[in-house]
Short mmCIF file of C-alpha atoms and ligand atoms in Angstrom, two decimals:
data_model
loop_
_atom_site.label_atom_id
_atom_site.label_comp_id
_atom_site.label_asym_id
_atom_site.label_seq_id
_atom_site.Cartn_x
_atom_site.Cartn_y
_atom_site.Cartn_z
CA MET L 20 -46.20 -49.84 85.24
CA THR L 21 -49.28 -49.63 83.01
CA ASP L 22 -49.20 -48.75 79.33
CA THR L 23 -50.54 -45.27 80.03
CA ALA L 24 -47.85 -44.56 82.64
CA ARG L 25 -45.00 -45.57 80.34
CA PRO L 26 -42.88 -42.51 79.39
CA ILE L 27 -43.22 -41.58 75.74
CA PRO L 28 -39.85 -41.34 73.99
CA PRO L 29 -39.28 -37.93 72.37
CA ALA L 30 -39.44 -39.27 68.83
CA PHE L 31 -39.62 -42.83 67.60
CA PRO L 32 -38.16 -43.67 65.21
CA PRO L 33 -35.47 -41.05 65.97
CA ARG L 34 -35.53 -38.05 63.65
CA CYS L 35 -32.72 -37.28 61.23
CA HIS L 36 -31.45 -33.71 61.20
CA VAL L 37 -28.92 -32.24 58.81
CA LEU L 38 -26.27 -29.76 59.90
CA LEU L 39 -24.40 -27.96 57.12
CA PRO L 40 -21.28 -26.11 58.32
CA CYS L 41 -21.26 -23.11 55.95
CA ALA L 42 -19.22 -20.53 57.83
CA GLY L 43 -15.77 -20.96 56.25
CA THR L 44 -13.92 -18.39 54.17
CA GLY L 45 -12.62 -20.74 51.49
CA SER L 46 -9.08 -19.37 51.64
CA ARG L 47 -7.68 -22.13 49.36
CA ALA L 48 -10.34 -21.63 46.69
CA GLY L 49 -9.10 -18.27 45.46
CA THR L 50 -12.60 -16.78 45.20
CA ALA L 51 -13.47 -13.19 46.07
CA GLY L 52 -16.02 -14.25 48.71
CA PRO L 53 -16.71 -17.46 50.66
CA LYS L 54 -16.54 -20.35 48.15
CA GLN L 55 -19.83 -21.93 49.27
CA TYR L 56 -21.70 -19.01 47.66
CA GLU L 57 -19.92 -19.20 44.29
CA ARG L 58 -22.36 -19.99 41.49
CA VAL L 59 -21.85 -23.48 40.09
CA ALA L 60 -24.18 -24.81 37.39
CA GLY L 61 -26.51 -21.85 37.92
CA LEU L 62 -26.82 -21.90 41.71
CA PRO L 63 -24.72 -20.94 44.74
CA MET L 64 -22.85 -24.09 45.68
CA VAL L 65 -24.57 -24.50 49.05
CA LEU L 66 -28.01 -24.62 47.41
CA HIS L 67 -27.01 -27.70 45.37
CA THR L 68 -25.91 -29.27 48.68
CA LEU L 69 -29.17 -28.36 50.37
CA ALA L 70 -31.26 -29.69 47.45
CA ALA L 71 -29.68 -33.16 47.75
CA PHE L 72 -30.80 -33.44 51.38
CA GLN L 73 -34.24 -31.98 50.70
CA ALA L 74 -34.81 -34.82 48.21
CA VAL L 75 -34.42 -37.42 50.97
CA PRO L 76 -37.78 -38.07 52.72
CA ARG L 77 -36.16 -39.40 55.93
CA ILE L 78 -34.58 -35.99 56.62
CA THR L 79 -36.63 -33.92 59.11
CA GLN L 80 -34.93 -30.53 58.87
CA CYS L 81 -31.70 -28.82 57.75
CA LEU L 82 -29.80 -26.35 59.89
CA ILE L 83 -27.25 -24.25 57.99
CA VAL L 84 -24.54 -22.76 60.18
CA ILE L 85 -23.38 -19.47 58.74
CA ALA L 86 -20.95 -16.82 60.01
CA PRO L 87 -22.50 -14.22 62.38
CA GLY L 88 -22.09 -11.36 59.86
CA ASP L 89 -23.11 -13.40 56.79
CA ARG L 90 -25.44 -11.50 54.43
CA PHE L 91 -24.99 -13.86 51.46
CA LEU L 92 -27.65 -16.45 52.19
CA SER L 93 -31.37 -16.34 52.74
CA VAL L 94 -33.55 -19.44 52.47
CA ASP L 95 -37.29 -19.38 52.86
CA HIS L 96 -38.41 -22.95 53.51
CA PRO L 97 -40.21 -24.39 56.59
CA SER L 98 -37.72 -27.22 57.03
CA VAL L 99 -34.58 -25.06 56.68
CA VAL L 100 -33.14 -23.01 59.53
CA LEU L 101 -30.25 -20.52 59.25
CA ALA L 102 -28.16 -20.33 62.42
CA ARG L 103 -25.73 -17.41 62.62
CA CYS L 104 -23.40 -19.25 64.99
CA GLY L 105 -20.38 -20.09 62.86
CA GLY L 106 -17.14 -20.47 64.82
CA ARG L 107 -13.42 -20.03 64.24
CA SER L 108 -13.03 -23.60 62.99
CA ARG L 109 -15.26 -26.14 61.26
CA ALA L 110 -15.46 -28.15 64.52
CA GLU L 111 -16.56 -25.07 66.46
CA SER L 112 -19.22 -24.28 63.82
CA VAL L 113 -20.55 -27.84 64.11
CA PHE L 114 -20.47 -27.76 67.93
CA ASN L 115 -22.41 -24.47 67.98
CA GLY L 116 -24.89 -25.85 65.44
CA LEU L 117 -25.55 -28.92 67.57
CA HIS L 118 -26.45 -26.69 70.52
CA GLU L 119 -28.80 -24.73 68.26
CA LEU L 120 -30.54 -27.95 67.12
CA LEU L 121 -31.00 -29.05 70.74
CA ALA L 122 -32.28 -25.60 71.71
CA GLN L 123 -34.86 -25.85 68.94
CA GLY L 124 -36.25 -29.12 70.25
CA ALA L 125 -34.11 -31.84 68.68
CA ALA L 126 -33.57 -34.79 71.02
CA PRO L 127 -30.15 -36.16 72.06
CA ASP L 128 -31.17 -39.55 70.62
CA ASP L 129 -32.00 -38.06 67.21
CA TRP L 130 -29.52 -38.59 64.40
CA VAL L 131 -27.58 -35.69 62.92
CA LEU L 132 -25.95 -35.86 59.49
CA VAL L 133 -23.13 -33.31 59.30
CA HIS L 134 -22.17 -32.39 55.75
CA ASP L 135 -19.78 -29.77 54.32
CA ALA L 136 -21.65 -27.04 52.46
CA ALA L 137 -18.73 -27.17 50.04
CA ARG L 138 -19.39 -30.84 49.12
CA CYS L 139 -22.08 -29.83 46.63
CA LEU L 140 -21.99 -33.03 44.57
CA VAL L 141 -23.46 -35.34 47.18
CA THR L 142 -26.51 -37.22 45.86
CA PRO L 143 -29.72 -38.45 47.51
CA ALA L 144 -28.57 -42.02 46.72
CA GLN L 145 -25.34 -41.53 48.67
CA ILE L 146 -27.23 -39.98 51.61
CA ASN L 147 -29.69 -42.91 51.60
CA ALA L 148 -26.78 -45.39 51.54
CA LEU L 149 -25.38 -43.80 54.71
CA LEU L 150 -28.81 -43.77 56.40
CA ASP L 151 -29.43 -47.43 55.48
CA ALA L 152 -26.02 -48.51 56.81
CA CYS L 153 -26.13 -46.51 60.05
CA GLU L 154 -29.72 -46.27 61.25
CA ASN L 155 -29.45 -49.53 63.22
CA ASP L 156 -25.80 -49.09 64.17
CA PRO L 157 -24.96 -48.31 67.81
CA VAL L 158 -22.41 -45.62 66.87
CA GLY L 159 -23.10 -44.26 63.38
CA GLY L 160 -20.58 -43.63 60.64
CA LEU L 161 -19.44 -41.73 57.60
CA LEU L 162 -19.12 -41.92 53.86
CA ALA L 163 -15.52 -42.64 52.92
CA LEU L 164 -13.46 -43.78 49.96
CA LYS L 165 -10.74 -46.42 49.67
CA LEU L 166 -7.52 -44.95 48.29
CA PRO L 167 -7.38 -45.32 44.51
CA ASP L 168 -3.65 -44.46 44.28
CA THR L 169 -0.35 -45.62 45.74
CA LEU L 170 0.40 -43.83 48.99
CA LYS L 171 3.84 -42.35 49.84
CA THR L 172 5.36 -40.66 52.85
CA GLU L 173 7.79 -37.82 52.26
CA ALA L 174 10.99 -36.51 53.80
CA GLY L 175 12.67 -33.40 52.41
CA GLY L 176 10.73 -33.52 49.16
CA ARG L 177 11.66 -37.12 48.37
CA VAL L 178 9.82 -40.36 48.92
CA ALA L 179 10.53 -41.79 52.35
CA ALA L 180 8.38 -44.93 51.95
CA THR L 181 5.48 -46.54 50.13
CA VAL L 182 2.73 -47.17 52.65
CA ASP L 183 0.35 -50.12 52.79
CA ARG L 184 -2.97 -48.59 51.77
CA SER L 185 -5.19 -51.62 52.24
CA ASP L 186 -6.62 -50.23 55.50
CA LYS L 187 -6.65 -46.53 54.53
CA TRP L 188 -9.79 -44.55 53.66
CA LEU L 189 -10.42 -40.92 52.73
CA ALA L 190 -13.09 -39.43 55.00
CA GLN L 191 -15.98 -37.69 53.30
CA THR L 192 -19.27 -36.32 54.57
CA PRO L 193 -22.11 -36.75 55.50
CA GLN L 194 -21.07 -38.14 58.87
CA MET L 195 -24.00 -39.45 60.92
CA PHE L 196 -24.08 -39.77 64.70
CA ARG L 197 -26.54 -39.44 67.58
CA LEU L 198 -26.84 -35.75 68.33
CA GLY L 199 -26.15 -36.05 72.06
CA ALA L 200 -23.19 -38.39 71.62
CA LEU L 201 -21.58 -36.07 69.06
CA ARG L 202 -22.25 -33.01 71.25
CA ASP L 203 -20.54 -34.77 74.20
CA ALA L 204 -17.62 -35.95 72.03
CA LEU L 205 -17.00 -32.40 70.73
CA SER L 206 -17.54 -30.88 74.16
CA ALA L 207 -14.64 -32.98 75.49
CA GLN L 208 -12.35 -31.35 72.89
CA ALA L 209 -13.56 -27.76 73.33
CA ASP L 210 -10.93 -26.82 75.95
CA SER L 211 -8.14 -27.79 73.56
CA GLY L 212 -9.70 -25.64 70.83
CA PHE L 213 -10.79 -28.83 69.01
CA ALA L 214 -7.14 -29.60 68.18
CA GLY L 215 -6.97 -32.68 65.95
CA VAL L 216 -10.72 -32.70 65.32
CA THR L 217 -10.88 -32.44 61.55
CA ASP L 218 -14.22 -34.22 61.20
CA GLU L 219 -17.05 -35.54 63.40
CA ALA L 220 -15.68 -39.11 63.31
CA SER L 221 -12.35 -37.96 64.80
CA ALA L 222 -14.19 -36.47 67.81
CA MET L 223 -16.15 -39.72 68.21
CA GLU L 224 -12.91 -41.74 67.93
CA LEU L 225 -11.31 -39.61 70.70
CA ALA L 226 -14.40 -40.46 72.80
CA GLY L 227 -13.67 -44.17 72.30
CA HIS L 228 -16.10 -44.99 69.49
CA ARG L 229 -15.37 -46.78 66.19
CA PRO L 230 -17.51 -45.20 63.45
CA LEU L 231 -18.72 -47.32 60.56
CA LEU L 232 -17.05 -46.74 57.17
CA VAL L 233 -19.63 -46.63 54.38
CA PRO L 234 -18.31 -46.59 50.79
CA GLY L 235 -18.91 -43.19 49.16
CA SER L 236 -18.18 -41.89 45.69
CA ALA L 237 -15.21 -40.07 44.16
CA GLN L 238 -17.72 -37.55 42.83
CA ASN L 239 -18.56 -36.51 46.40
CA PHE L 240 -15.40 -34.40 46.61
CA LYS L 241 -15.06 -31.18 48.57
CA VAL L 242 -14.62 -28.08 46.41
CA THR L 243 -11.37 -26.82 47.88
CA TYR L 244 -9.01 -25.50 45.16
CA PRO L 245 -9.67 -23.20 42.15
CA GLU L 246 -9.66 -26.11 39.65
CA ASP L 247 -12.39 -27.95 41.59
CA PHE L 248 -15.11 -25.51 40.43
CA ALA L 249 -14.90 -26.49 36.75
CA LEU L 250 -15.11 -30.19 37.61
CA ALA L 251 -18.10 -29.63 39.91
CA GLU L 252 -19.81 -27.56 37.20
CA ALA L 253 -19.23 -30.24 34.56
CA ILE L 254 -20.60 -33.03 36.76
CA LEU L 255 -23.67 -31.05 37.83
CA ASN L 256 -24.45 -29.97 34.26
CA ASN L 257 -24.09 -33.57 33.11
CA ARG L 258 -26.60 -34.75 35.74
CA THR L 259 -29.29 -32.34 34.68
N1 CTP V 7 -14.94 -21.89 60.66
C1 CTP V 7 -15.48 -22.68 59.74
C2 CTP V 7 -14.66 -23.29 58.75
C3 CTP V 7 -15.25 -24.11 57.80
N2 CTP V 7 -16.59 -24.30 57.81
C4 CTP V 7 -17.24 -25.10 56.77
O1 CTP V 7 -16.71 -26.40 56.76
C5 CTP V 7 -16.77 -26.97 55.45
C6 CTP V 7 -15.48 -27.66 55.06
O2 CTP V 7 -14.39 -26.79 55.27
P1 CTP V 7 -13.30 -26.33 54.18
O3 CTP V 7 -13.52 -26.90 52.88
O4 CTP V 7 -11.98 -26.46 54.80
O5 CTP V 7 -13.76 -24.81 54.01
P2 CTP V 7 -13.01 -23.49 54.39
O6 CTP V 7 -12.55 -23.53 55.82
O7 CTP V 7 -13.98 -22.43 54.02
O8 CTP V 7 -11.79 -23.51 53.38
P3 CTP V 7 -10.28 -23.13 53.62
O9 CTP V 7 -9.73 -24.11 54.65
O10 CTP V 7 -9.65 -23.25 52.27
O11 CTP V 7 -10.25 -21.69 54.14
C7 CTP V 7 -17.12 -25.82 54.50
O12 CTP V 7 -18.45 -26.01 54.04
C8 CTP V 7 -16.97 -24.59 55.36
O13 CTP V 7 -17.88 -23.52 55.01
C9 CTP V 7 -17.38 -23.71 58.81
O14 CTP V 7 -18.59 -23.89 58.83
N3 CTP V 7 -16.79 -22.92 59.76
C1 LIG V 8 -14.69 -33.02 57.19
C2 LIG V 8 -13.90 -33.29 55.94
O1 LIG V 8 -14.66 -32.96 54.80
C3 LIG V 8 -13.57 -34.76 55.88
O2 LIG V 8 -12.79 -35.05 54.79
C4 LIG V 8 -12.65 -32.47 55.89
O3 LIG V 8 -11.73 -32.85 56.86
C5 LIG V 8 -12.92 -30.95 55.99
O4 LIG V 8 -11.90 -30.23 55.38
P1 LIG V 8 -10.76 -29.45 56.14
O5 LIG V 8 -9.81 -28.99 55.10
O6 LIG V 8 -10.12 -30.42 57.10
O7 LIG V 8 -11.48 -28.32 56.85
#
């Protein structure tokens, strides 16, 4: 085969897409509307999240998965796409978003970084740390945190046991995998309604992969409960 006849790979080096699942209702947050649109430090939470990824030059584009009837968000930027394909669960929203990325020309070999819209404290430095650790890895991986506290199991409201925590990590996002591999891993769980798939890594694990654990930061927490908003606001105000 001559040089001119050699097939040209779709993109080399592979592109890095971001997928923000942003179609939840935030039932634990106690807000009137979906928590990702609550104003924190002057902006709807999801726009802080988006800004962190837009500050990373290696990111090609961001796809934000919103609920079909969502009228809360409009973003006018050439590298940001709103996809109204949110599903009944986070996993379904991510699965639908992956199909949308592929339909828009992303390649199965491209990387995708999936990140909760509600994790609005992620920083460009943390995103770069994940990219650096994973871009030459055969599987990909996730930001995660070693447990800072003693871990207990419970039975009937009392301690059943103290558990060895030396091999336990708390999963965060972003989680970074090849787009096609993640689509296939989630596809295999679609018939069961994505039961047990609480993050992208768990789908990859069920497909037989062992994602890389990349140390994250305690500040990259997910805004979940009412008290989390004040902490997020304080940290964001302190940064600016
Ligand atoms: N059907 C869903 C459910 C969740 N998410 C998104 O997944 C991220 C993490 O989910 P979580 O914090 O659990 O958000 P909610 O499901 O909105 O919260 P809750 O479980 O308290 O209702 C959020 O950015 C949320 O918008 C989504 O895109 N589609
Ligand atoms: C994906 C995730 O952020 C990893 O910690 C988390 O599992 C999402 O939250 P949920 O409460 O499970 O929807």
